[in-house]
Amino acid sequence: MQTEVLVVGAGPVGLALAGDLGWRGRQCLVVERGDGVIGQPRMDLVGIRTMEYCRRWGLVADVEASPYNRDYPQDNVYLTTLNGYELERQPMPSMNDEQAPPESPQHRERCPQNMFDPILCKFAASQPTTTLSYRHELVSFEQDSEGVTAKVMDLAAGVEKTVRARFLVGCDGARSVVRTQLGIGMQGRGLLTNTTNVIFRCPEFNRLHDKKPGYRYMFVGPDGIWATIVAINGHDQWRMSIIGNAHERPEYTDEQIKAFAYRALGRPFDLEILSVLRWARMELVADRYHEGRVFICGDACHLTSPTGGLGMNTGIGDAVTLSWKLAAHLEGWGGPALFDAYDNERRPIAKRITAFSTMNLQTMKQVPTSAKLFDDSAEGAEARAMAGRALAEGLKQEWFSMNIHLGNRYTSSPVIVYSEPEDPAAIEAEFNDAIHYRPTSRPGCRAPHAWLEDGRSTLDLFGRQFVLLSFGDHGGQGAAFADAARQAGTPVEHVHIAQADVAALYEKNFVLVRPDGHVAWRGNRIPEDAPALLATVTGHKGS
């Protein structure tokens, strides 16, 4: 069996990578040891940047048509029990009521993994050059200067197969076989909690208490938040997460699980336990993201607390960034520095999102509280107000983390041209600000969204190739640059935009945008040594 790219793992990240490679016309084989059925969704938020990628792939309508109840409110509610005291509430609109912000043509979506994976699977399988092989497990691999030879076990037939690929990408999760065989270590705080997730069915759950419906109910006790219950499908199914600690690994019986649910509601009730998942909440980032022709992606290279909804979304960002680089090599115009840039660009993002997510967990666990929280007294009311304020203020950065999703800048990439003075203090401040996204075309940033006169977003221009945007009249410099680039083998499209508002947003006369939508270079005139610019952004500088 031969292919250009062998992808190991068909979770959302592996499927996104395979789909994007196929969308670019590249050959891809995906092997997945499971059968593709999602017993318990590990994620439920499709972030705004991921939805921008879905827009590129033509998947927005599929996400909006998923079975999640789009009229269900998305409020985050802090309480003692559902039949006890409500401490504070962060109102959030339903999916039908939520509007795209000015900074994006899309908004976040509630689409749990058991609904989102099939959408990505359909997208990947629809590509003529992509093959999905479930119940196939990677056994081992060896690489040489020309490619990778992998041994894959067909679990249904009990037959070992040999696959020859130009590249291999491990999207095989926290216990990545690919990462382990490469000998890549991971650094970070390690184990944060041992948590138990329980999916239960109870159609009348919201009629068993007197609170307004919410998406996420967060239960506060004397030791902080001990559990959450989320409306996992917006109808009759709920996911209870019993948070636990890092010191014990309990295996609860069904009766103990029901007792936790009774404690959360404030009284016993009828529920059907559908599935139980015990998992370790970690904060770890891989020491490197590739070795030779073998790469890792998604959870294989970063493990994070889900308190932020950033694990899968960051992984899909990895996939999109890696996909165009692989395609560039396979098409013959990508240089070796592109692969070094994959590590250089994505590892700082992983460090940022893992630290941010742990901070949110700490806010939940360290909320000021006491045993008086449950007292029907002035002291109890004061304790509840203090806890409610701390959670409402402390977790706003989680609920409104626009800059975490859209403000990830590559600040030291070898394939980006930084031709302007940089303020390290400003870069650090921007890096540490989760909420306030400031659209800019500075090199390394996501190219800003703006509506064009024909109804498209500027983001709709990007994806297949490099795009040189030009603003104003500059004597055909932009078209000449794109023509010269194409003649040299680099796919560059020139787009002139005659809108003053977009020109003001993009700040410079020329902005070169990469296939992943990040700015590679900008300036007020095309540099005299344009071939050197192209050599840098395509990874050929110094090669």
XYZ file of C-alpha atoms in Angstrom:
543
model
C 0.000 0.000 0.000
C 1.387 3.400 -0.986
C 0.236 6.906 -0.135
C 1.636 10.393 0.181
C 0.586 10.946 3.810
C -0.261 8.251 6.351
C -2.414 9.695 9.145
C -2.648 7.622 12.333
C -5.882 8.303 14.220
C -9.346 9.308 13.013
C -10.465 11.580 15.807
C -11.461 15.143 14.901
C -7.846 16.255 14.366
C -6.912 13.307 12.149
C -10.105 13.683 10.133
C -9.553 17.425 9.730
C -5.987 16.839 8.555
C -7.050 14.129 6.114
C -9.912 16.249 4.826
C -7.708 19.308 4.337
C -4.998 17.296 2.571
C -7.629 15.812 0.271
C -9.132 19.271 -0.279
C -5.664 20.277 -1.487
C -5.588 17.301 -3.854
C -3.024 15.284 -1.897
C -3.211 11.534 -1.342
C -3.885 10.448 2.222
C -4.543 7.173 4.054
C -6.034 7.274 7.558
C -5.735 4.260 9.875
C -7.822 4.106 13.037
C -7.853 1.183 15.470
C -11.448 1.905 16.549
C -14.663 1.644 14.555
C -15.391 5.375 14.488
C -18.333 5.200 16.903
C -18.156 7.855 19.643
C -19.352 6.295 22.882
C -18.857 9.469 24.888
C -18.081 12.884 23.363
C -14.867 14.346 24.760
C -15.524 17.811 23.310
C -18.615 19.862 22.668
C -17.420 23.319 21.555
C -16.434 24.065 17.984
C -14.532 27.313 18.454
C -14.794 30.364 16.256
C -11.477 29.765 14.465
C -12.415 26.146 13.781
C -15.724 27.373 12.370
C -13.751 29.629 10.042
C -11.981 26.516 8.773
C -15.370 24.794 8.438
C -16.476 27.760 6.343
C -13.456 27.206 4.084
C -14.350 23.512 3.751
C -18.055 24.130 3.139
C -19.161 22.509 6.399
C -20.989 25.347 8.182
C -24.441 24.163 7.085
C -23.628 20.633 8.287
C -22.610 21.907 11.731
C -25.724 24.058 11.971
C -27.861 21.054 10.986
C -26.368 18.793 13.676
C -28.849 17.266 16.168
C -27.916 19.634 19.007
C -30.921 21.703 20.156
C -30.100 25.128 18.719
C -32.778 26.822 20.827
C -31.294 25.609 24.107
C -29.774 28.462 26.204
C -26.032 28.319 26.816
C -25.903 30.014 30.241
C -23.145 29.076 32.694
C -24.698 28.750 36.149
C -22.896 28.599 39.516
C -24.932 27.044 42.351
C -24.898 24.928 45.448
C -27.496 22.507 44.080
C -30.183 22.861 41.448
C -32.771 22.917 44.195
C -30.571 25.060 46.412
C -28.952 28.447 45.899
C -27.964 30.014 42.598
C -24.801 32.029 43.246
C -24.327 33.720 39.888
C -25.095 33.216 36.218
C -23.344 34.153 32.988
C -26.096 34.472 30.374
C -25.107 33.140 26.939
C -27.314 32.974 23.828
C -28.548 29.811 22.191
C -26.949 28.838 18.914
C -29.950 30.204 17.016
C -29.670 33.535 18.828
C -25.892 33.928 18.750
C -24.557 36.341 16.142
C -21.136 36.378 14.537
C -18.971 39.093 16.121
C -17.565 41.922 13.983
C -14.160 40.192 13.984
C -15.322 37.029 12.181
C -17.836 35.801 9.635
C -18.678 32.911 12.002
C -19.485 32.304 15.643
C -18.698 29.399 17.912
C -20.971 26.362 17.726
C -22.196 23.770 20.174
C -21.618 20.502 18.341
C -20.406 17.619 20.565
C -17.884 15.135 19.213
C -20.476 12.450 18.480
C -22.074 14.997 16.118
C -18.931 16.758 14.846
C -16.791 13.707 14.057
C -19.328 12.361 11.520
C -19.275 15.734 9.752
C -15.480 15.670 9.507
C -15.556 12.003 8.511
C -17.977 12.755 5.658
C -15.749 15.655 4.577
C -12.595 13.532 4.575
C -14.262 10.554 2.871
C -15.670 12.824 0.150
C -12.151 13.642 -1.062
C -11.250 11.344 -3.992
C -7.639 11.065 -2.810
C -8.429 10.190 0.832
C -9.005 6.673 2.203
C -10.293 5.915 5.711
C -9.414 2.510 7.183
C -11.091 1.784 10.521
C -10.112 -1.196 12.684
C -6.511 -0.767 11.492
C -3.795 -0.226 14.099
C -0.287 1.139 13.641
C 2.253 -1.411 14.887
C 5.574 0.251 14.041
C 7.317 2.418 11.484
C 10.754 3.182 10.103
C 11.776 6.253 8.126
C 14.515 7.016 5.626
C 15.440 9.994 3.477
C 12.639 9.304 1.000
C 9.719 8.303 3.183
C 8.259 6.135 5.935
C 7.492 2.410 5.979
C 4.780 1.473 8.469
C 3.451 -1.856 9.698
C -0.325 -1.735 10.167
C -2.499 -4.486 11.623
C -5.924 -5.105 10.055
C -7.718 -5.995 13.292
C -10.760 -7.481 11.587
C -8.776 -9.805 9.318
C -5.844 -10.362 11.666
C -3.426 -9.518 8.848
C -0.413 -7.228 9.049
C 0.011 -4.835 6.121
C 2.894 -2.680 4.976
C 2.265 0.966 4.059
C 4.824 3.116 2.285
C 4.239 6.882 2.669
C 6.134 10.061 1.977
C 5.126 11.360 5.416
C 3.469 10.008 8.577
C 1.427 12.090 11.030
C 0.406 10.790 14.447
C -2.998 12.148 15.423
C -3.302 9.265 17.855
C -4.083 11.051 21.080
C -2.697 11.285 24.586
C -1.081 7.832 24.516
C 0.372 8.390 21.051
C 2.212 5.380 19.656
C 3.902 7.684 17.147
C 5.184 10.062 19.817
C 6.371 7.138 21.949
C 8.262 5.467 19.099
C 9.936 8.780 18.225
C 11.045 9.056 21.864
C 9.541 12.519 22.263
C 9.029 13.572 25.869
C 6.451 15.970 27.299
C 6.858 18.821 29.779
C 4.403 20.650 32.017
C 2.530 20.368 35.285
C 1.450 16.833 34.474
C -1.550 15.333 36.227
C -4.070 17.918 37.469
C -7.081 15.804 38.426
C -8.564 12.363 38.010
C -12.027 13.041 36.657
C -15.036 10.838 35.937
C -17.436 11.771 33.147
C -20.915 10.249 33.154
C -23.468 10.546 30.369
C -26.967 9.997 31.715
C -30.426 10.258 30.225
C -33.152 12.200 31.988
C -35.635 13.942 29.649
C -37.361 15.825 32.479
C -34.158 16.962 34.245
C -34.853 20.690 33.919
C -38.372 20.183 35.285
C -36.977 18.740 38.521
C -35.652 22.089 39.774
C -36.659 25.750 39.889
C -33.704 27.310 38.038
C -33.769 28.747 34.541
C -32.210 26.255 32.110
C -28.483 26.512 31.560
C -25.948 24.743 29.426
C -23.364 24.266 32.173
C -24.322 23.889 35.835
C -21.287 24.235 38.118
C -21.717 22.944 41.666
C -19.895 24.716 44.493
C -19.088 23.080 47.803
C -16.831 23.911 50.750
C -13.795 22.890 48.644
C -14.720 24.754 45.464
C -16.424 23.355 42.386
C -16.681 19.589 42.738
C -18.792 18.737 39.669
C -20.417 20.125 36.556
C -23.430 18.983 34.543
C -23.780 20.094 30.931
C -26.632 19.713 28.452
C -24.677 17.481 26.111
C -27.362 17.296 23.420
C -29.749 20.038 24.535
C -32.566 17.502 24.897
C -32.504 14.460 27.157
C -28.823 13.653 27.724
C -26.476 15.210 30.270
C -22.796 14.890 31.019
C -21.803 15.003 34.676
C -18.102 15.528 35.388
C -16.979 14.559 38.890
C -13.750 16.536 39.079
C -11.745 14.745 41.768
C -8.078 15.396 42.545
C -4.622 14.277 41.470
C -4.062 11.873 44.385
C -6.902 9.359 44.072
C -8.187 7.322 41.122
C -11.649 6.275 42.220
C -13.760 3.801 40.290
C -17.296 4.682 41.306
C -20.121 2.174 41.285
C -23.388 3.077 39.581
C -24.916 3.729 42.980
C -22.112 6.118 43.910
C -22.497 7.902 40.574
C -26.219 8.283 41.169
C -25.477 9.677 44.629
C -23.324 12.417 43.022
C -26.185 13.230 40.636
C -28.668 13.357 43.553
C -26.300 15.693 45.401
C -26.130 18.016 42.385
C -29.888 18.158 41.924
C -30.579 18.318 45.643
C -32.761 15.192 45.787
C -33.033 11.677 44.297
C -34.443 11.277 40.790
C -34.671 8.714 38.015
C -31.737 8.658 35.597
C -30.306 6.170 33.137
C -26.511 5.917 33.092
C -25.444 5.559 29.459
C -21.650 5.611 29.735
C -18.829 6.256 32.210
C -15.406 7.587 31.240
C -12.556 7.863 33.737
C -9.791 10.142 32.523
C -6.743 12.036 33.686
C -6.731 15.816 33.267
C -3.197 16.842 32.252
C -1.119 19.884 31.355
C 1.694 18.718 29.053
C 3.333 19.864 25.807
C 5.628 17.724 23.632
C 9.312 18.650 23.461
C 9.137 18.696 19.680
C 6.476 18.114 17.035
C 8.378 16.214 14.377
C 11.430 14.170 13.538
C 12.372 13.835 9.897
C 9.311 12.812 7.939
C 7.191 11.914 10.971
C 4.981 14.453 12.779
C 2.578 14.555 15.697
C -0.583 16.606 15.889
C -3.412 17.388 18.341
C -3.503 15.554 21.679
C -0.393 13.643 20.636
C 1.565 16.864 21.187
C -0.453 18.779 23.823
C -2.687 17.674 26.696
C -4.850 20.295 28.339
C -7.685 20.673 30.798
C -10.975 21.135 28.899
C -11.677 24.276 30.950
C -11.550 26.533 27.924
C -12.677 24.229 25.144
C -9.279 24.498 23.459
C -7.959 20.956 23.099
C -9.597 19.901 19.837
C -9.716 23.442 18.486
C -5.962 23.857 18.976
C -5.410 20.437 17.407
C -7.358 21.410 14.309
C -5.210 24.556 14.136
C -2.173 22.241 14.184
C -3.691 20.193 11.365
C -4.423 23.173 9.118
C -0.937 24.607 9.692
C 0.737 21.270 8.956
C -1.443 20.373 5.984
C -0.393 23.211 3.691
C 3.269 22.652 4.585
C 3.033 18.966 3.654
C 1.183 19.849 0.463
C 3.878 22.416 -0.419
C 6.569 19.732 -0.131
C 4.562 17.227 -2.124
C 3.941 19.812 -4.842
C 7.640 20.631 -5.009
C 7.647 24.278 -3.906
C 8.000 23.878 -0.129
C 11.452 24.009 1.460
C 12.841 22.289 4.584
C 12.321 25.282 6.882
C 8.543 24.799 6.624
C 8.794 21.732 8.833
C 10.980 23.484 11.402
C 8.347 26.246 11.388
C 5.638 23.745 12.363
C 7.303 23.195 15.742
C 8.320 26.829 16.083
C 4.843 28.165 15.398
C 2.597 25.686 17.160
C 4.467 24.777 20.376
C 4.151 28.303 21.880
C 0.420 28.196 21.131
C 0.134 24.884 22.971
C 1.985 26.312 25.963
C -0.343 29.296 25.940
C -3.601 27.351 25.820
C -2.559 24.686 28.338
C -1.530 27.314 30.907
C -4.734 29.270 30.261
C -6.920 26.187 30.700
C -5.183 25.231 33.960
C -5.734 28.771 35.231
C -9.469 28.357 34.606
C -9.444 25.066 36.510
C -7.686 26.739 39.420
C -10.336 29.460 39.469
C -12.979 26.757 39.770
C -11.169 24.809 42.465
C -9.939 27.741 44.542
C -13.119 29.800 44.707
C -13.427 31.409 48.190
C -16.042 29.397 50.017
C -16.874 27.835 53.360
C -19.291 25.508 55.102
C -21.576 28.524 55.623
C -22.334 28.469 51.891
C -25.453 26.384 52.546
C -26.683 28.362 55.567
C -29.948 30.269 55.340
C -28.455 33.237 57.158
C -26.797 36.587 56.550
C -23.387 34.918 56.800
C -24.482 32.270 54.300
C -25.744 34.927 51.907
C -22.426 36.779 52.179
C -20.460 33.563 51.501
C -22.602 32.810 48.461
C -22.234 36.330 47.103
C -18.452 36.202 47.529
C -18.200 32.832 45.758
C -20.527 33.949 42.991
C -18.572 37.139 42.329
C -15.246 35.274 42.294
C -16.509 32.741 39.760
C -18.288 35.286 37.582
C -15.245 37.516 37.335
C -12.613 34.786 37.300
C -14.222 32.714 34.541
C -15.155 35.562 32.200
C -11.856 34.960 30.447
C -12.994 31.405 29.707
C -16.424 32.336 28.381
C -15.177 35.341 26.362
C -11.741 34.148 25.251
C -11.810 35.697 21.770
C -8.091 36.502 21.806
C -7.181 32.919 22.683
C -9.081 31.692 19.621
C -8.257 34.418 17.091
C -5.184 36.158 18.513
C -2.555 33.441 18.200
C 0.437 35.091 16.551
C 3.562 33.320 15.314
C 6.262 35.652 16.625
C 9.529 33.938 15.681
C 8.832 31.737 12.683
C 11.653 31.089 10.201
C 9.157 31.343 7.321
C 7.646 34.721 8.233
C 9.286 38.045 7.383
C 9.281 40.491 10.303
C 10.269 43.770 8.684
C 9.017 46.175 11.353
C 10.193 47.052 14.860
C 8.682 44.770 17.505
C 7.858 45.649 21.107
C 8.539 42.564 23.273
C 6.447 43.972 26.129
C 3.481 44.510 23.811
C 3.845 41.004 22.398
C 3.853 39.509 25.900
C 0.838 41.582 26.959
C -1.065 40.431 23.886
C -0.032 36.838 24.562
C -1.355 37.017 28.137
C -4.655 38.710 27.240
C -7.306 36.055 26.659
C -10.242 38.345 25.948
C -9.376 41.415 23.878
C -8.701 40.463 20.286
C -7.326 43.320 18.182
C -7.418 42.606 14.438
C -4.113 43.393 12.749
C -2.152 42.364 9.678
C 1.177 42.275 11.492
C 3.307 39.355 10.260
C 2.447 36.111 12.046
C -1.128 37.131 12.881
C -4.349 35.693 11.516
C -5.281 37.926 8.584
C -8.289 40.009 9.704
C -11.858 39.450 8.588
C -13.716 42.192 6.752
C -16.784 42.057 4.548
C -16.142 42.708 0.873
C -18.583 44.513 -1.404
C -19.486 41.248 -3.157
C -20.651 39.702 0.132
C -17.599 37.553 0.766
C -15.316 37.743 3.771
C -11.639 38.459 3.275
C -11.152 35.037 4.891
C -12.885 33.473 1.877
C -9.902 34.537 -0.236
C -7.442 32.347 1.666
C -6.708 28.628 1.785
C -5.596 27.154 -1.521
C -2.403 29.161 -2.000
C -0.579 32.314 -0.979
C -2.648 35.454 -1.573
C -1.107 38.876 -2.069
C -3.616 41.562 -1.118
C -2.999 45.033 -2.509
C -4.649 48.335 -1.665
C -4.412 51.544 -3.690
C -2.788 52.194 -7.052
C 0.806 50.983 -7.179
C 1.494 50.567 -10.861
C 0.887 46.856 -11.141
C 3.478 45.842 -8.532
C 1.176 43.249 -6.985
C 0.268 41.521 -10.243
C 3.908 41.486 -11.341
C 4.978 39.900 -8.038
C 2.323 37.169 -8.294
C 3.234 36.432 -11.908
C 6.922 36.156 -11.067
C 6.142 33.886 -8.111
C 4.041 31.545 -10.237
C 6.734 31.384 -12.886
C 9.152 30.378 -10.129
C 6.762 27.605 -9.046
C 5.148 29.251 -5.988
C 1.338 29.498 -6.124
C 0.466 33.145 -5.403
C -2.798 34.844 -6.306
C -2.991 38.625 -6.454
C -6.213 40.224 -5.178
C -6.682 43.989 -5.349
C -9.217 45.430 -2.885
C -10.580 48.914 -3.521
C -12.345 49.429 -0.200
C -11.068 52.137 2.129
C -12.337 50.373 5.269
C -10.490 47.141 4.417
C -7.358 49.078 3.471
C -7.426 50.807 6.868
C -7.854 47.471 8.644
C -4.936 45.891 6.772
C -2.745 48.979 7.348
C -0.206 48.377 4.543
C -0.345 48.599 0.758
C 0.630 44.938 0.366
C -0.117 41.968 2.641
C 0.998 38.431 1.768
C -1.233 35.786 3.387
C -0.306 32.103 3.684
C -2.620 29.189 2.851
C -3.437 28.810 6.571
C -4.646 32.423 6.759
C -1.682 33.846 8.695
C 0.245 36.849 7.428
C 3.656 35.980 5.978
C 4.799 39.536 5.156
C 3.474 43.044 4.686
C 4.846 46.348 3.403
C 4.038 49.499 1.511
C 5.947 48.370 -1.552
C 7.174 45.103 -2.995
C 10.800 44.578 -1.892
C 13.460 44.870 -4.554
C 14.681 41.358 -3.751
C 11.305 39.671 -4.158
C 12.871 36.220 -4.755
C 14.448 36.407 -1.284
C 11.032 37.131 0.215
C 9.550 34.125 -1.572
C 12.476 31.927 -0.531
C 11.827 32.783 3.118
C 8.060 32.270 3.178
C 8.272 28.976 1.266
C 10.996 27.567 3.530
C 13.892 27.697 1.073
C 16.004 30.389 2.700
C 19.467 28.981 3.331
C 18.697 25.670 1.610
